PDB file of C-alpha atoms and ligand atoms in Angstrom:
ATOM      1  CA  UNK A 775       0.087  -0.127  -0.083  1.00 81.00           C
ATOM      2  CA  UNK A 776       1.361   3.325  -0.911  1.00 95.00           C
ATOM      3  CA  UNK A 777       1.822   5.784   1.851  1.00 96.00           C
ATOM      4  CA  UNK A 778      -0.002   9.263   1.674  1.00 97.00           C
ATOM      5  CA  UNK A 779       2.158  12.177   1.111  1.00 98.00           C
ATOM      6  CA  UNK A 780       0.613  15.569   1.962  1.00 98.00           C
ATOM      7  CA  UNK A 781       2.802  18.385   0.732  1.00 98.00           C
ATOM      8  CA  UNK A 782       2.672  22.130   1.226  1.00 98.00           C
ATOM      9  CA  UNK A 783       4.148  24.324  -1.377  1.00 98.00           C
ATOM     10  CA  UNK A 784       4.410  27.781   0.176  1.00 98.00           C
ATOM     11  CA  UNK A 785       5.864  29.252  -2.942  1.00 98.00           C
ATOM     12  CA  UNK A 786       7.217  32.999  -2.507  1.00 98.00           C
ATOM     13  CA  UNK A 787       4.720  33.908   0.291  1.00 97.00           C
ATOM     14  CA  UNK A 788       6.721  34.832   3.294  1.00 95.00           C
ATOM     15  CA  UNK A 789      10.239  34.856   5.036  1.00 97.00           C
ATOM     16  CA  UNK A 790      11.554  33.452   8.237  1.00 97.00           C
ATOM     17  CA  UNK A 791       8.817  35.110  10.385  1.00 97.00           C
ATOM     18  CA  UNK A 792       6.050  33.679   8.308  1.00 97.00           C
ATOM     19  CA  UNK A 793       7.880  30.223   8.194  1.00 97.00           C
ATOM     20  CA  UNK A 794       8.377  30.260  12.077  1.00 97.00           C
ATOM     21  CA  UNK A 795       4.662  31.208  12.633  1.00 97.00           C
ATOM     22  CA  UNK A 796       3.239  28.760  10.196  1.00 97.00           C
ATOM     23  CA  UNK A 797       5.180  25.980  11.421  1.00 97.00           C
ATOM     24  CA  UNK A 798       4.329  26.830  15.042  1.00 96.00           C
ATOM     25  CA  UNK A 799       0.609  26.862  14.402  1.00 96.00           C
ATOM     26  CA  UNK A 800       0.900  23.514  12.450  1.00 96.00           C
ATOM     27  CA  UNK A 801       2.923  21.938  15.235  1.00 94.00           C
ATOM     28  CA  UNK A 802       0.470  23.267  17.827  1.00 93.00           C
ATOM     29  CA  UNK A 803      -2.529  22.141  16.135  1.00 93.00           C
ATOM     30  CA  UNK A 804      -0.875  18.720  15.174  1.00 92.00           C
ATOM     31  CA  UNK A 805       1.859  17.734  17.555  1.00 89.00           C
ATOM     32  CA  UNK A 806       1.835  13.997  16.344  1.00 91.00           C
ATOM     33  CA  UNK A 807       1.520  12.858  12.928  1.00 94.00           C
ATOM     34  CA  UNK A 808       0.280   9.280  11.945  1.00 93.00           C
ATOM     35  CA  UNK A 809       3.137   7.261  10.677  1.00 93.00           C
ATOM     36  CA  UNK A 810       0.832   6.121   7.873  1.00 93.00           C
ATOM     37  CA  UNK A 811       1.075   9.661   6.326  1.00 97.00           C
ATOM     38  CA  UNK A 812       4.185  11.639   5.168  1.00 97.00           C
ATOM     39  CA  UNK A 813       3.844  15.303   5.785  1.00 98.00           C
ATOM     40  CA  UNK A 814       6.073  17.738   3.807  1.00 98.00           C
ATOM     41  CA  UNK A 815       6.504  21.362   3.820  1.00 98.00           C
ATOM     42  CA  UNK A 816       8.442  23.404   1.052  1.00 98.00           C
ATOM     43  CA  UNK A 817       9.402  26.909   2.192  1.00 98.00           C
ATOM     44  CA  UNK A 818      11.434  29.289   0.290  1.00 98.00           C
ATOM     45  CA  UNK A 819      15.227  28.776   0.019  1.00 98.00           C
ATOM     46  CA  UNK A 820      16.291  31.412   2.761  1.00 98.00           C
ATOM     47  CA  UNK A 821      13.899  30.093   5.308  1.00 98.00           C
ATOM     48  CA  UNK A 822      14.995  26.486   5.038  1.00 98.00           C
ATOM     49  CA  UNK A 823      17.365  26.738   8.039  1.00 96.00           C
ATOM     50  CA  UNK A 824      14.586  28.453  10.074  1.00 96.00           C
ATOM     51  CA  UNK A 825      12.227  25.615   9.059  1.00 97.00           C
ATOM     52  CA  UNK A 826      14.593  22.875   9.916  1.00 97.00           C
ATOM     53  CA  UNK A 827      15.157  24.286  13.392  1.00 95.00           C
ATOM     54  CA  UNK A 828      11.549  24.332  13.963  1.00 94.00           C
ATOM     55  CA  UNK A 829      10.997  20.838  12.648  1.00 95.00           C
ATOM     56  CA  UNK A 830      13.764  19.323  14.865  1.00 90.00           C
ATOM     57  CA  UNK A 831      11.349  17.820  17.178  1.00 86.00           C
ATOM     58  CA  UNK A 832       8.545  17.164  14.424  1.00 92.00           C
ATOM     59  CA  UNK A 833       7.665  14.290  11.964  1.00 93.00           C
ATOM     60  CA  UNK A 834       7.292  16.894   9.202  1.00 97.00           C
ATOM     61  CA  UNK A 835       9.675  16.713   6.371  1.00 97.00           C
ATOM     62  CA  UNK A 836      11.261  19.449   4.677  1.00 98.00           C
ATOM     63  CA  UNK A 837      11.564  20.157   0.948  1.00 98.00           C
ATOM     64  CA  UNK A 838      12.743  23.017  -1.479  1.00 98.00           C
ATOM     65  CA  UNK A 839      10.705  24.387  -4.367  1.00 98.00           C
ATOM     66  CA  UNK A 840      13.350  24.077  -6.976  1.00 98.00           C
ATOM     67  CA  UNK A 841      17.105  23.148  -7.525  1.00 98.00           C
ATOM     68  CA  UNK A 842      19.646  23.797 -10.295  1.00 98.00           C
ATOM     69  CA  UNK A 843      20.642  20.871 -12.557  1.00 98.00           C
ATOM     70  CA  UNK A 844      24.421  21.430 -12.138  1.00 98.00           C
ATOM     71  CA  UNK A 845      26.353  19.875  -9.140  1.00 98.00           C
ATOM     72  CA  UNK A 846      28.150  23.186  -8.642  1.00 98.00           C
ATOM     73  CA  UNK A 847      29.870  26.066 -10.397  1.00 98.00           C
ATOM     74  CA  UNK A 848      29.621  29.480 -11.638  1.00 98.00           C
ATOM     75  CA  UNK A 849      25.597  29.739 -11.607  1.00 98.00           C
ATOM     76  CA  UNK A 850      25.082  33.023  -9.973  1.00 98.00           C
ATOM     77  CA  UNK A 851      21.894  32.926  -7.785  1.00 97.00           C
ATOM     78  CA  UNK A 852      21.153  29.250  -8.052  1.00 98.00           C
ATOM     79  CA  UNK A 853      21.094  26.535  -5.483  1.00 98.00           C
ATOM     80  CA  UNK A 854      22.407  22.974  -5.993  1.00 98.00           C
ATOM     81  CA  UNK A 855      21.172  19.480  -4.812  1.00 98.00           C
ATOM     82  CA  UNK A 856      23.926  19.060  -2.230  1.00 98.00           C
ATOM     83  CA  UNK A 857      23.067  22.574  -0.561  1.00 98.00           C
ATOM     84  CA  UNK A 858      19.550  21.366  -0.221  1.00 98.00           C
ATOM     85  CA  UNK A 859      20.492  18.157   1.518  1.00 98.00           C
ATOM     86  CA  UNK A 860      22.950  20.204   3.724  1.00 97.00           C
ATOM     87  CA  UNK A 861      20.045  22.446   4.664  1.00 97.00           C
ATOM     88  CA  UNK A 862      18.096  19.254   5.671  1.00 97.00           C
ATOM     89  CA  UNK A 863      15.748  18.935   2.744  1.00 98.00           C
ATOM     90  CA  UNK A 864      14.604  15.233   1.776  1.00 98.00           C
ATOM     91  CA  UNK A 865      12.361  16.366  -1.086  1.00 98.00           C
ATOM     92  CA  UNK A 866      12.453  18.942  -3.978  1.00 98.00           C
ATOM     93  CA  UNK A 867       9.783  19.964  -6.312  1.00 98.00           C
ATOM     94  CA  UNK A 868      10.680  19.783  -9.868  1.00 98.00           C
ATOM     95  CA  UNK A 869       9.001  21.280 -12.959  1.00 97.00           C
ATOM     96  CA  UNK A 870       6.200  22.929 -11.236  1.00 98.00           C
ATOM     97  CA  UNK A 871       3.860  24.724 -13.749  1.00 97.00           C
ATOM     98  CA  UNK A 872       4.831  28.072 -12.516  1.00 97.00           C
ATOM     99  CA  UNK A 873       8.563  27.236 -13.231  1.00 98.00           C
ATOM    100  CA  UNK A 874       7.451  25.756 -16.712  1.00 97.00           C
ATOM    101  CA  UNK A 875       5.510  28.979 -17.407  1.00 96.00           C
ATOM    102  CA  UNK A 876       7.530  31.646 -16.095  1.00 97.00           C
ATOM    103  CA  UNK A 877      11.130  30.424 -16.462  1.00 97.00           C
ATOM    104  CA  UNK A 878      10.778  28.232 -19.331  1.00 96.00           C
ATOM    105  CA  UNK A 879      11.657  25.104 -17.871  1.00 97.00           C
ATOM    106  CA  UNK A 880      10.994  22.377 -20.346  1.00 98.00           C
ATOM    107  CA  UNK A 881      10.906  18.620 -20.388  1.00 98.00           C
ATOM    108  CA  UNK A 882      14.553  18.293 -21.027  1.00 98.00           C
ATOM    109  CA  UNK A 883      15.497  20.676 -18.223  1.00 98.00           C
ATOM    110  CA  UNK A 884      13.206  18.825 -15.767  1.00 98.00           C
ATOM    111  CA  UNK A 885      14.798  15.476 -16.756  1.00 98.00           C
ATOM    112  CA  UNK A 886      18.364  16.972 -16.016  1.00 98.00           C
ATOM    113  CA  UNK A 887      17.240  18.122 -12.832  1.00 98.00           C
ATOM    114  CA  UNK A 888      15.772  14.888 -11.915  1.00 98.00           C
ATOM    115  CA  UNK A 889      18.965  12.972 -12.771  1.00 97.00           C
ATOM    116  CA  UNK A 890      20.990  15.409 -10.638  1.00 98.00           C
ATOM    117  CA  UNK A 891      18.506  15.125  -7.651  1.00 98.00           C
ATOM    118  CA  UNK A 892      18.683  11.246  -7.784  1.00 97.00           C
ATOM    119  CA  UNK A 893      22.520  11.261  -7.272  1.00 97.00           C
ATOM    120  CA  UNK A 894      21.683  12.835  -3.752  1.00 97.00           C
ATOM    121  CA  UNK A 895      19.797  11.869  -0.847  1.00 84.00           C
ATOM    122  CA  UNK A 896      16.683  13.626  -2.225  1.00 96.00           C
ATOM    123  CA  UNK A 897      13.324  12.530  -3.463  1.00 98.00           C
ATOM    124  CA  UNK A 898      12.125  14.597  -6.473  1.00 98.00           C
ATOM    125  CA  UNK A 899       8.413  15.472  -6.716  1.00 98.00           C
ATOM    126  CA  UNK A 900       7.928  15.931 -10.518  1.00 98.00           C
ATOM    127  CA  UNK A 901       4.910  18.151 -11.401  1.00 98.00           C
ATOM    128  CA  UNK A 902       3.114  17.320 -14.669  1.00 98.00           C
ATOM    129  CA  UNK A 903      -0.146  18.656 -16.073  1.00 98.00           C
ATOM    130  CA  UNK A 904      -2.030  20.155 -18.698  1.00 97.00           C
ATOM    131  CA  UNK A 905      -3.272  23.672 -19.650  1.00 96.00           C
ATOM    132  CA  UNK A 906      -6.948  24.446 -19.902  1.00 95.00           C
ATOM    133  CA  UNK A 907      -6.728  24.726 -23.707  1.00 95.00           C
ATOM    134  CA  UNK A 908      -4.993  21.328 -23.849  1.00 96.00           C
ATOM    135  CA  UNK A 909      -7.880  19.777 -21.935  1.00 96.00           C
ATOM    136  CA  UNK A 910     -10.532  21.679 -24.079  1.00 95.00           C
ATOM    137  CA  UNK A 911      -8.726  19.977 -27.170  1.00 97.00           C
ATOM    138  CA  UNK A 912      -8.803  16.611 -25.504  1.00 96.00           C
ATOM    139  CA  UNK A 913      -4.967  16.693 -25.423  1.00 97.00           C
ATOM    140  CA  UNK A 914      -4.446  16.188 -21.876  1.00 98.00           C
ATOM    141  CA  UNK A 915      -3.508  12.501 -21.795  1.00 98.00           C
ATOM    142  CA  UNK A 916      -0.950  13.174 -24.627  1.00 98.00           C
ATOM    143  CA  UNK A 917       0.543  16.144 -22.984  1.00 98.00           C
ATOM    144  CA  UNK A 918       0.900  14.453 -19.403  1.00 98.00           C
ATOM    145  CA  UNK A 919       2.290  11.284 -21.324  1.00 98.00           C
ATOM    146  CA  UNK A 920       4.840  13.260 -22.855  1.00 98.00           C
ATOM    147  CA  UNK A 921       5.902  15.061 -19.559  1.00 98.00           C
ATOM    148  CA  UNK A 922       5.820  11.727 -17.705  1.00 98.00           C
ATOM    149  CA  UNK A 923       7.841   9.772 -20.261  1.00 98.00           C
ATOM    150  CA  UNK A 924      10.475  12.654 -20.714  1.00 98.00           C
ATOM    151  CA  UNK A 925      10.971  12.902 -16.846  1.00 98.00           C
ATOM    152  CA  UNK A 926      11.373   8.955 -16.338  1.00 98.00           C
ATOM    153  CA  UNK A 927      13.548   8.483 -19.456  1.00 97.00           C
ATOM    154  CA  UNK A 928      16.443   5.976 -18.776  1.00 96.00           C
ATOM    155  CA  UNK A 929      15.742   5.538 -15.141  1.00 97.00           C
ATOM    156  CA  UNK A 930      16.353   2.319 -13.524  1.00 97.00           C
ATOM    157  CA  UNK A 931      13.541   0.691 -11.397  1.00 97.00           C
ATOM    158  CA  UNK A 932      15.464   1.722  -8.330  1.00 96.00           C
ATOM    159  CA  UNK A 933      15.413   5.262  -9.412  1.00 97.00           C
ATOM    160  CA  UNK A 934      11.987   5.492 -10.653  1.00 97.00           C
ATOM    161  CA  UNK A 935      10.815   4.151  -7.113  1.00 96.00           C
ATOM    162  CA  UNK A 936      12.367   7.343  -5.497  1.00 97.00           C
ATOM    163  CA  UNK A 937      10.284   9.594  -7.595  1.00 98.00           C
ATOM    164  CA  UNK A 938       6.945  11.054  -6.787  1.00 98.00           C
ATOM    165  CA  UNK A 939       4.808  12.563  -9.294  1.00 98.00           C
ATOM    166  CA  UNK A 940       2.282  15.486  -8.746  1.00 98.00           C
ATOM    167  CA  UNK A 941      -0.610  15.687 -11.353  1.00 98.00           C
ATOM    168  CA  UNK A 942      -1.326  19.335 -11.308  1.00 98.00           C
ATOM    169  CA  UNK A 943      -3.861  20.335 -14.144  1.00 97.00           C
ATOM    170  CA  UNK A 944      -2.673  23.920 -14.497  1.00 95.00           C
ATOM    171  CA  UNK A 945      -6.363  25.198 -14.823  1.00 95.00           C
ATOM    172  CA  UNK A 946      -6.909  24.061 -11.234  1.00 94.00           C
ATOM    173  CA  UNK A 947      -3.713  25.631  -9.683  1.00 94.00           C
ATOM    174  CA  UNK A 948      -4.492  28.710  -7.642  1.00 88.00           C
ATOM    175  CA  UNK A 949      -7.850  29.173  -9.443  1.00 90.00           C
ATOM    176  CA  UNK A 950     -10.289  27.569  -6.944  1.00 87.00           C
ATOM    177  CA  UNK A 951     -11.229  25.065  -9.624  1.00 89.00           C
ATOM    178  CA  UNK A 952     -10.500  21.603  -8.751  1.00 92.00           C
ATOM    179  CA  UNK A 953     -10.385  18.362 -11.034  1.00 93.00           C
ATOM    180  CA  UNK A 954     -13.253  16.186 -10.007  1.00 95.00           C
ATOM    181  CA  UNK A 955     -12.308  12.986  -8.314  1.00 96.00           C
ATOM    182  CA  UNK A 956     -13.157  11.155 -11.407  1.00 96.00           C
ATOM    183  CA  UNK A 957     -10.889  13.300 -13.663  1.00 97.00           C
ATOM    184  CA  UNK A 958      -8.145  13.028 -11.179  1.00 97.00           C
ATOM    185  CA  UNK A 959      -8.434   9.287 -10.820  1.00 98.00           C
ATOM    186  CA  UNK A 960      -8.634   8.790 -14.670  1.00 98.00           C
ATOM    187  CA  UNK A 961      -5.383  10.808 -15.086  1.00 98.00           C
ATOM    188  CA  UNK A 962      -3.623   9.259 -12.098  1.00 98.00           C
ATOM    189  CA  UNK A 963      -4.543   5.665 -13.391  1.00 98.00           C
ATOM    190  CA  UNK A 964      -3.318   6.684 -16.787  1.00 98.00           C
ATOM    191  CA  UNK A 965      -0.047   8.017 -15.414  1.00 98.00           C
ATOM    192  CA  UNK A 966       0.499   4.723 -13.447  1.00 98.00           C
ATOM    193  CA  UNK A 967      -0.205   2.781 -16.746  1.00 98.00           C
ATOM    194  CA  UNK A 968       2.560   4.589 -18.483  1.00 97.00           C
ATOM    195  CA  UNK A 969       4.976   3.930 -15.655  1.00 98.00           C
ATOM    196  CA  UNK A 970       3.722   0.119 -15.534  1.00 98.00           C
ATOM    197  CA  UNK A 971       4.753  -0.205 -19.186  1.00 97.00           C
ATOM    198  CA  UNK A 972       8.435   0.989 -18.375  1.00 97.00           C
ATOM    199  CA  UNK A 973       8.817  -0.253 -14.801  1.00 97.00           C
ATOM    200  CA  UNK A 974       6.289  -3.001 -14.344  1.00 97.00           C
ATOM    201  CA  UNK A 975       5.285  -3.729 -10.661  1.00 96.00           C
ATOM    202  CA  UNK A 976       7.433  -0.815  -9.534  1.00 97.00           C
ATOM    203  CA  UNK A 977       4.648   1.511 -10.934  1.00 97.00           C
ATOM    204  CA  UNK A 978       2.456   0.280  -8.114  1.00 97.00           C
ATOM    205  CA  UNK A 979       4.698   1.704  -5.435  1.00 97.00           C
ATOM    206  CA  UNK A 980       5.240   5.168  -7.152  1.00 98.00           C
ATOM    207  CA  UNK A 981       3.192   7.869  -5.430  1.00 98.00           C
ATOM    208  CA  UNK A 982       1.187  10.251  -7.636  1.00 98.00           C
ATOM    209  CA  UNK A 983      -0.169  13.248  -5.863  1.00 98.00           C
ATOM    210  CA  UNK A 984      -2.955  15.432  -6.894  1.00 98.00           C
ATOM    211  CA  UNK A 985      -2.516  19.236  -6.934  1.00 97.00           C
ATOM    212  CA  UNK A 986      -4.782  22.124  -7.873  1.00 96.00           C
ATOM    213  CA  UNK A 987      -6.969  23.815  -5.329  1.00 94.00           C
ATOM    214  CA  UNK A 988      -7.158  20.900  -3.084  1.00 97.00           C
ATOM    215  CA  UNK A 989      -8.713  21.901   0.362  1.00 97.00           C
ATOM    216  CA  UNK A 990     -10.582  20.482   3.290  1.00 97.00           C
ATOM    217  CA  UNK A 991     -13.853  20.416   1.421  1.00 97.00           C
ATOM    218  CA  UNK A 992     -12.729  18.561  -1.536  1.00 97.00           C
ATOM    219  CA  UNK A 993      -9.786  16.565   0.144  1.00 97.00           C
ATOM    220  CA  UNK A 994     -11.719  13.618   1.380  1.00 97.00           C
ATOM    221  CA  UNK A 995     -13.048  12.698  -2.092  1.00 97.00           C
ATOM    222  CA  UNK A 996      -9.861  13.322  -3.852  1.00 97.00           C
ATOM    223  CA  UNK A 997      -7.743  11.468  -1.527  1.00 97.00           C
ATOM    224  CA  UNK A 998     -10.349   8.513  -1.538  1.00 97.00           C
ATOM    225  CA  UNK A 999      -9.455   7.677  -5.317  1.00 97.00           C
ATOM    226  CA  UNK A1000      -7.397   4.520  -5.683  1.00 96.00           C
ATOM    227  CA  UNK A1001      -4.642   6.013  -7.436  1.00 97.00           C
ATOM    228  CA  UNK A1002      -4.535   9.433  -5.588  1.00 98.00           C
ATOM    229  CA  UNK A1003      -1.535   8.988  -3.155  1.00 98.00           C
ATOM    230  CA  UNK A1004      -1.669  12.454  -1.583  1.00 98.00           C
ATOM    231  CA  UNK A1005      -1.714  16.077  -2.340  1.00 98.00           C
ATOM    232  CA  UNK A1006       0.449  18.911  -3.484  1.00 98.00           C
ATOM    233  CA  UNK A1007      -1.178  22.087  -1.774  1.00 98.00           C
ATOM    234  CA  UNK A1008      -0.551  25.637  -2.573  1.00 97.00           C
ATOM    235  CA  UNK A1009      -3.117  28.119  -1.215  1.00 96.00           C
ATOM    236  CA  UNK A1010      -4.712  25.760   1.422  1.00 97.00           C
ATOM    237  CA  UNK A1011      -1.295  25.012   2.945  1.00 98.00           C
ATOM    238  CA  UNK A1012      -0.618  28.596   3.883  1.00 98.00           C
ATOM    239  CA  UNK A1013      -3.389  28.248   6.509  1.00 97.00           C
ATOM    240  CA  UNK A1014      -2.386  26.072   9.371  1.00 97.00           C
ATOM    241  CA  UNK A1015      -6.089  24.891  10.030  1.00 97.00           C
ATOM    242  CA  UNK A1016      -6.775  23.952   6.392  1.00 98.00           C
ATOM    243  CA  UNK A1017      -3.346  22.117   6.025  1.00 98.00           C
ATOM    244  CA  UNK A1018      -3.929  20.212   9.318  1.00 98.00           C
ATOM    245  CA  UNK A1019      -7.485  19.348   8.278  1.00 98.00           C
ATOM    246  CA  UNK A1020      -6.197  17.810   5.040  1.00 98.00           C
ATOM    247  CA  UNK A1021      -3.513  15.962   6.988  1.00 98.00           C
ATOM    248  CA  UNK A1022      -6.204  14.624   9.238  1.00 97.00           C
ATOM    249  CA  UNK A1023      -8.407  13.496   6.326  1.00 97.00           C
ATOM    250  CA  UNK A1024      -5.533  11.540   4.987  1.00 97.00           C
ATOM    251  CA  UNK A1025      -4.925   9.878   8.339  1.00 96.00           C
ATOM    252  CA  UNK A1026      -8.663   8.972   8.559  1.00 95.00           C
ATOM    253  CA  UNK A1027      -8.471   7.359   4.979  1.00 96.00           C
ATOM    254  CA  UNK A1028      -5.434   5.218   5.948  1.00 91.00           C
ATOM    255  CA  UNK A1029      -7.732   2.599   7.851  1.00 72.00           C
ATOM    256  CA  UNK A1030     -10.015   2.346   4.977  1.00 74.00           C
ATOM    257  CA  UNK A1031      -9.258   0.149   2.133  1.00 62.00           C
ATOM    258  CA  UNK A1032      -8.654   2.168  -0.754  1.00 66.00           C
ATOM    259  CA  UNK A1033      -9.186   0.683  -4.034  1.00 51.00           C
ATOM    260  CA  UNK A1034      -5.608   1.042  -4.595  1.00 45.00           C
ATOM    261  CA  UNK A1035      -5.352  -2.656  -3.178  1.00 42.00           C
ATOM    262  CA  UNK A1036      -6.927  -3.800  -6.236  1.00 42.00           C
ATOM    263  CA  UNK A1037      -5.112  -3.713  -9.662  1.00 42.00           C
ATOM    264  CA  UNK A1038      -4.991  -0.420 -11.437  1.00 48.00           C
ATOM    265  CA  UNK A1039      -6.900  -0.050 -14.631  1.00 49.00           C
ATOM    266  CA  UNK A1040      -4.358   0.186 -17.545  1.00 49.00           C
ATOM    267  CA  UNK A1041      -6.004   2.422 -19.918  1.00 54.00           C
ATOM    268  CA  UNK A1042      -4.434   3.716 -23.159  1.00 56.00           C
ATOM    269  CA  UNK A1043      -5.290   6.991 -24.446  1.00 62.00           C
TER     270      UNK A1043
HETATM  271  C1  PEP B 916       0.424  24.312  -6.442  1.00 59.90           C
HETATM  272  O1  PEP B 916       0.958  25.472  -6.748  1.00 59.90           O
HETATM  273  O2  PEP B 916       1.156  23.242  -6.558  1.00 59.90           O
HETATM  274  C2  PEP B 916      -0.876  24.179  -6.122  1.00 59.90           C
HETATM  275  C3  PEP B 916      -1.675  22.964  -6.089  1.00 59.90           C
HETATM  276  O3  PEP B 916      -1.648  25.391  -5.615  1.00 59.90           O
HETATM  277  P1  PEP B 916      -3.050  25.415  -5.190  1.00 59.90           P
HETATM  278  O4  PEP B 916      -3.226  24.458  -4.113  1.00 59.90           O
HETATM  279  O5  PEP B 916      -3.174  26.802  -4.634  1.00 59.90           O
HETATM  280  O6  PEP B 916      -3.897  25.285  -6.394  1.00 59.90           O
END
């Protein structure tokens, strides 16, 4: 059974004070987290050390929002994978749609970053997802397939196992509009079917998160889907109460038999 991962992407929303306050609120409201759920927060780079201090007595994991593809060198303003490990990160987001849209990150660059990250003690969370027009033109499966295959190209089974995918339909990010549980499940099962062709059984161990306006009101339905293994949460993770509610919803679902125990439908589109 795959373990839920509930991840907060705090983006560029606040510095050390914000990080301190938000983590204090989360820790106060949720002093213990079930061992059946992984919880991750991704603050900005400069607040990682504040965060790791705050998390020293907590089960919450630390992640970064981006990384450079090179190991080191003359890349002014960039941050390397080894720096993230040194700062206490165990995860890093790759290819978030905002990075793809505003910083021209394409599939080739995301793949290079993924290869770099896998050489370190870091688990990549690779974001994939279609634009609204692509869904309207019924090209969403094709787009997500291309992004997924490009990210996983040439990986060994062992490497693939380290990767987390976040399916984030771009039209649902920060818009208040959410993919329906059926749309999410359909895409997650599709992604798993692509991975199964390349990695066989390993595909059943790879976590696929849903991202796009997940909040307490819709988390239960989304997280109940058999191939939805957690959430990548932007807006709702900035509010301790909402984030903790989503964690608790995931915890409540760990005792229910999600249909994930049954074989995934392998659909081809
Ligand atoms: C995100 O940016 O990864 C995200 C899912 O944001 P939101 O939850 O605000 O839609």
